[in-house]
CSV table of C-alpha atoms in Angstrom, one decimal:
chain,number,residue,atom,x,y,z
A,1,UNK,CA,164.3,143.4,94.2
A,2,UNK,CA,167.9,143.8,93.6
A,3,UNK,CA,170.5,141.9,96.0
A,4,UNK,CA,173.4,140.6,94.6
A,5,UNK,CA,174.0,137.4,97.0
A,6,UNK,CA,171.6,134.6,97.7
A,7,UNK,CA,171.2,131.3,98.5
A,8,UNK,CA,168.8,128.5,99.0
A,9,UNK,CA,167.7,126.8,102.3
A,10,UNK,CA,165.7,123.9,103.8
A,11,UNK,CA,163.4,125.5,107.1
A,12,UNK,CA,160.9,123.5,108.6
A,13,UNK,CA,157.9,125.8,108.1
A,14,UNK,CA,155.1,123.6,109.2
A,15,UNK,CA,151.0,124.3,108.1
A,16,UNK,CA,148.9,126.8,110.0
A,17,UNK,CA,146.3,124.7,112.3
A,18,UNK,CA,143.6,126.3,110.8
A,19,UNK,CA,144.5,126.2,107.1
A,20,UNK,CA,142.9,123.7,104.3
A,21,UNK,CA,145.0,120.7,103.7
A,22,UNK,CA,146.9,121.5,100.2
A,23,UNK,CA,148.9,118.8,97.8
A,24,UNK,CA,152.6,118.8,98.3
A,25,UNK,CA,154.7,121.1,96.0
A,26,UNK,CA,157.8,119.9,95.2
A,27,UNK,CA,159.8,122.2,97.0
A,28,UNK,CA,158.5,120.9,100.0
A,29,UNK,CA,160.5,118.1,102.3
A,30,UNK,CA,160.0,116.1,104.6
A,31,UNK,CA,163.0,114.1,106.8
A,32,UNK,CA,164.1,110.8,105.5
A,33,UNK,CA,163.8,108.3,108.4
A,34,UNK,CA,163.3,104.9,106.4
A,35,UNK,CA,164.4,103.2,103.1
A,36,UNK,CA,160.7,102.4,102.6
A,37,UNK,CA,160.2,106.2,102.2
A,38,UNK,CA,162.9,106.2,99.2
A,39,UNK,CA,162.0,103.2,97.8
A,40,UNK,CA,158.3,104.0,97.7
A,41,UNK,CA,159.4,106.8,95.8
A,42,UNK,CA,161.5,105.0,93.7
A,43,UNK,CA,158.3,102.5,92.6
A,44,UNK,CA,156.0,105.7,92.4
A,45,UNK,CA,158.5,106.8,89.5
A,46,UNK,CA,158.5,103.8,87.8
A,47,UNK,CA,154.8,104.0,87.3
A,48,UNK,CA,154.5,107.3,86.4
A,49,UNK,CA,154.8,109.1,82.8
A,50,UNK,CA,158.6,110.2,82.6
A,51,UNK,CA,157.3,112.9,80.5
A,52,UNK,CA,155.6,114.7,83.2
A,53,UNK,CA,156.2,113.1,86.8
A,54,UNK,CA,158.8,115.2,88.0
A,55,UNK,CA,162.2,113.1,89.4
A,56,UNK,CA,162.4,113.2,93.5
A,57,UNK,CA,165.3,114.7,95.1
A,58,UNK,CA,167.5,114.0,97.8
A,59,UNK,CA,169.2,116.5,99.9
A,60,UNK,CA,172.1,115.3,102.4
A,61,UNK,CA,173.2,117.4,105.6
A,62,UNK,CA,176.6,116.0,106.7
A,63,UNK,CA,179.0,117.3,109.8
A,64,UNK,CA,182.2,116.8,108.0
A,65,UNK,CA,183.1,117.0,104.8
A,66,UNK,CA,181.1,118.3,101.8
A,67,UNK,CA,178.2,119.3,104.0
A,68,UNK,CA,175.8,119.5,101.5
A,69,UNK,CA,174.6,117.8,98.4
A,70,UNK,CA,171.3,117.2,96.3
A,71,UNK,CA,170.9,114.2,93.5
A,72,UNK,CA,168.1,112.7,91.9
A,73,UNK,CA,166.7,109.7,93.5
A,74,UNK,CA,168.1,108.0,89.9
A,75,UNK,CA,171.4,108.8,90.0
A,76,UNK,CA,172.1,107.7,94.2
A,77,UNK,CA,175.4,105.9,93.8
A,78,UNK,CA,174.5,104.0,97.2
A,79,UNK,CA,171.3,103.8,99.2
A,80,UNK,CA,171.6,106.7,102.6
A,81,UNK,CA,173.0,104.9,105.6
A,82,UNK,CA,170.3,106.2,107.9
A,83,UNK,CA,172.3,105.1,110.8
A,84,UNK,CA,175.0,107.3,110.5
A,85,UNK,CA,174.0,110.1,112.8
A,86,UNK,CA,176.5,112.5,111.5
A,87,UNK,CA,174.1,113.4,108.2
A,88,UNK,CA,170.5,114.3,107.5
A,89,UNK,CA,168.1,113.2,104.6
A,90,UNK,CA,165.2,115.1,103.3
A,91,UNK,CA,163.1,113.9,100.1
A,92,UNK,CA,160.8,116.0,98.2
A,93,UNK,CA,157.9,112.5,98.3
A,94,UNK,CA,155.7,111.7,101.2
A,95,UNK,CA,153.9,113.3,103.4
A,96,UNK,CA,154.0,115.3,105.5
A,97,UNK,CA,156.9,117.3,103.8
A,98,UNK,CA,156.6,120.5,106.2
A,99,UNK,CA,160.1,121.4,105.0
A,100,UNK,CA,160.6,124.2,102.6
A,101,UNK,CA,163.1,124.5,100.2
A,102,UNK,CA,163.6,128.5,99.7
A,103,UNK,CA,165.7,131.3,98.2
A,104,UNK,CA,167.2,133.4,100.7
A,105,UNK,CA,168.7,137.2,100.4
A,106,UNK,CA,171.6,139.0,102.1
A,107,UNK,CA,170.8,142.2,103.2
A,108,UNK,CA,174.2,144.1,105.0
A,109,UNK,CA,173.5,146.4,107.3
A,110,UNK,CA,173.7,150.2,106.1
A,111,UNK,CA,171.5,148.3,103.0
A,112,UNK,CA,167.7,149.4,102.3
A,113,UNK,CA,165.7,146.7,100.2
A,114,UNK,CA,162.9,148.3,98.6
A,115,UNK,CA,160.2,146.3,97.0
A,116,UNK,CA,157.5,148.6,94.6
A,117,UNK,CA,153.8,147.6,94.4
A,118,UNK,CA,152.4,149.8,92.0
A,119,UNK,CA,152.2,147.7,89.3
A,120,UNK,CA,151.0,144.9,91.4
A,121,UNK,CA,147.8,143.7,93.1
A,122,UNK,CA,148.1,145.0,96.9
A,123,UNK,CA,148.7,142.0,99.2
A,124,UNK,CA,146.7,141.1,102.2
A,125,UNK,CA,150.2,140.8,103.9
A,126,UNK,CA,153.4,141.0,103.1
A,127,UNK,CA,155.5,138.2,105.3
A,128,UNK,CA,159.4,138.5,106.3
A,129,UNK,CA,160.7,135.4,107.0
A,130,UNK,CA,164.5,136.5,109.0
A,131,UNK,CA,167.6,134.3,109.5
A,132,UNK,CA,171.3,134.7,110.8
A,133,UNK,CA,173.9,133.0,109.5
A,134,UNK,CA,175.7,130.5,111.7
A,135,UNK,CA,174.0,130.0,115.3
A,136,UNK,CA,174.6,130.9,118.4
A,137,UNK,CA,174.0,134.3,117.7
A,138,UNK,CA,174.9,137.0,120.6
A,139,UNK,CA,172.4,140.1,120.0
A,140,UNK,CA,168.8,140.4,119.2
A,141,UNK,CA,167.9,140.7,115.4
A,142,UNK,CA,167.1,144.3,114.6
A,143,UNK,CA,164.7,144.9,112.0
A,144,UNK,CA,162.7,147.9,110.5
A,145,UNK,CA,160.4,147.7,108.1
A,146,UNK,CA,158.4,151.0,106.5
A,147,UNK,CA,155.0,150.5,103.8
A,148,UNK,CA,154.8,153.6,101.6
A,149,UNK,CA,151.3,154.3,99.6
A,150,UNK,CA,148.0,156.0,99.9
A,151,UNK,CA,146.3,155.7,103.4
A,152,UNK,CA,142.7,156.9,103.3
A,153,UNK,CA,141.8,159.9,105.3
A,154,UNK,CA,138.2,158.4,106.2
A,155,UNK,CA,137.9,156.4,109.6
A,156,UNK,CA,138.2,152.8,108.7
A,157,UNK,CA,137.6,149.1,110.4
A,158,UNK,CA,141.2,148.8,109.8
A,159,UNK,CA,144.8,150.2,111.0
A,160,UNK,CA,147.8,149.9,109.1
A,161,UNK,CA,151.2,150.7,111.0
A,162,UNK,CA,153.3,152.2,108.5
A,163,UNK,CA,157.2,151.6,110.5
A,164,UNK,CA,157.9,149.2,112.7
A,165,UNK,CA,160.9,148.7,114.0
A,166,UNK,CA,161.8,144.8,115.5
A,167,UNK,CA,164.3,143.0,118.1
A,168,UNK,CA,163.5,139.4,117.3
A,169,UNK,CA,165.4,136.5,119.5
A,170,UNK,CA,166.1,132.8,117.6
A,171,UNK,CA,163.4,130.8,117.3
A,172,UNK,CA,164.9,127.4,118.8
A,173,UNK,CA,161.7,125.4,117.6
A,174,UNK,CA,162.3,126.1,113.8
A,175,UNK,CA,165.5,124.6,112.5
A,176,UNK,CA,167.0,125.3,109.3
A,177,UNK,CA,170.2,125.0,107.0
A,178,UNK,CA,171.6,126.9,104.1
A,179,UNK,CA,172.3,125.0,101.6
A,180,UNK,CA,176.1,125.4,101.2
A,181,UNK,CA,178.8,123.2,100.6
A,182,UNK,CA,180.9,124.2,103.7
A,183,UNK,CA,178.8,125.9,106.2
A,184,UNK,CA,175.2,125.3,106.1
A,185,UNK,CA,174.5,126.8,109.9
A,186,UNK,CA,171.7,129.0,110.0
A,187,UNK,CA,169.7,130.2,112.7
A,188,UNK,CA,165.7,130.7,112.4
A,189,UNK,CA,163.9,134.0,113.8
A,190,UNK,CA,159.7,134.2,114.1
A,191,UNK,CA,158.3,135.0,110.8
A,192,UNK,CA,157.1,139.1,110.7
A,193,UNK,CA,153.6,139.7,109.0
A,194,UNK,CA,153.1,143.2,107.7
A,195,UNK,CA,149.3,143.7,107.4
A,196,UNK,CA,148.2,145.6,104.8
A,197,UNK,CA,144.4,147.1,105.7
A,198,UNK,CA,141.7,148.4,103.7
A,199,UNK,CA,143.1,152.3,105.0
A,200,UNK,CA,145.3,151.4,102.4
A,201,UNK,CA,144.0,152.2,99.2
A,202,UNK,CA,146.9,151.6,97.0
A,203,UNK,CA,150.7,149.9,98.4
A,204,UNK,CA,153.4,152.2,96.5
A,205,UNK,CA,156.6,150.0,98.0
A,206,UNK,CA,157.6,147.9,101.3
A,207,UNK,CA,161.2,149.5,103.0
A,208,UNK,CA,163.3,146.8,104.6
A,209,UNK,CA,166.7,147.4,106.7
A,210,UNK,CA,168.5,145.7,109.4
A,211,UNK,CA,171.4,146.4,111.9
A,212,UNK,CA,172.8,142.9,111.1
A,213,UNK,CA,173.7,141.3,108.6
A,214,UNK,CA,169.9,139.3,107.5
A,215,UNK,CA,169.4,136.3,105.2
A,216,UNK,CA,165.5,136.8,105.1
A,217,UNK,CA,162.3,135.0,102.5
A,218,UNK,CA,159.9,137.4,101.6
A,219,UNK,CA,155.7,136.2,100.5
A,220,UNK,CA,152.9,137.7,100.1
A,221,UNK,CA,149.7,136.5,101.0
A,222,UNK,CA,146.4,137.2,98.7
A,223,UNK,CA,142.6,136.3,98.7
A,224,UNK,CA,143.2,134.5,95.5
A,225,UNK,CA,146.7,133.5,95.1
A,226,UNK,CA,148.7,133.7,92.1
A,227,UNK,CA,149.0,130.8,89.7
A,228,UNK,CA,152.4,131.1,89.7
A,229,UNK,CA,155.1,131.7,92.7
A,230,UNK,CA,157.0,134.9,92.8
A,231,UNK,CA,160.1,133.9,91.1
A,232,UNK,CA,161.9,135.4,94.7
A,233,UNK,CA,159.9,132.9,96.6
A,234,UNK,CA,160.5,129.1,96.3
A,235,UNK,CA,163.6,127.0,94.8
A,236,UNK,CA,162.2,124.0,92.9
């Protein structure tokens, strides 16, 4: 993957109903709505090992100004006012934190991403996760997306659609903001899975395009996930 211009973000990318509970990452947030929240983090510090107990962090969404900053709980000149209704708090403590801090890609339109796989265990699914910059947009979100590889020639339980080609409209119910010092205005589109069957016996490369300009996420999903993140896929 090679694209020049990225940026992190915080999207509210809640559980599936149906999957397993897992412990909280720390690039996962959840809203600040009380003190108690940060100063139970605070206490939980205190009693940990500083050598290994990683140091929460505070991210602030304001309307004017410097829209955006992030500190350590430690170095907080001044406790949030939570009444101010101009900003937003999220904290990396607590639960549930079903807010993601994630790296984000530009792709401009006339670009191709192309992302090989044959050096790589093939995915169950390869997951798109699109945004626009700014909201309000005007047109739908047009996508394409193409999986190159070996498809078997036998009949199989399974179908793979090779291209697909996608007009998405905003997804209202999924907020998110870049996280930029001027503009952090971003507006969410449903998430597009890319199933990748057993009539494929080996995934050469995923093709990716759009006719707009797209800030998107991309995961993969395996049986057995990797011990490790994709370095393209969370922001600690």
């Amino acid at each position: 993957m090679r694209l020049p211009v990225s940026n992190t973000a915080i999207v509210y990318s809640p559980p599936k109903y149906f999957a397993p509970p897992q412990p909280a990452a720390p690039f996962q947030y959840a809203p600040l709505e009380s003190l108690a929240q940060l100063q139970r983090a605070q206490l939980s510090l205190q009693q940990s090992d500083p050598a290994s107990a990683p140091v929460p962090r505070l991210i602030t969404l304001s309307d004017n100004g410097i829209r955006y900053t992030e500190q350590d709980i430690t170095q907080l000149g001044s406790l949030p006012d939570l009444s101010n209704t101009s900003s937003q708090y999220f904290i990396n403590q607590g639960t549930p934190r079903d807010y993601w801090k994630v790296r984000l890609f530009q792709l401009q339109p006339g670009q191709t991403l192309i992302q090989d796989y044959r050096a790589k265990d093939k995915p169950m699914a390869i997951v798109i996760k699109p945004f626009f910059r700014g909201n309000r947009p005007e047109h739908p979100l047009v996508m394409s997306t193409q999986l190159d590889g070996r498809f078997s020639r036998a009949f199989s339980d399974e179908y793979s659609i090779s291209r697909k080609r996608y007009a998405l409209a905003p997804e209202q119910d999924l907020p998110a903001f870049l996280l930029h010092p001027k503009n952090p205005e971003l507006t969410a589109y449903p998430s597009v899975t890319l199933t990748v069957g057993s009539d494929i016996e080996q995934l050469h490369q995923l093709s990716l395009s759009a006719e707009q300009t797209l800030w998107f996420a991309l995961l993969e999903e395996y049986a057995t996930p990797p011990p490790q993140p994709q370095w393209w896929q969370h922001e600690y």
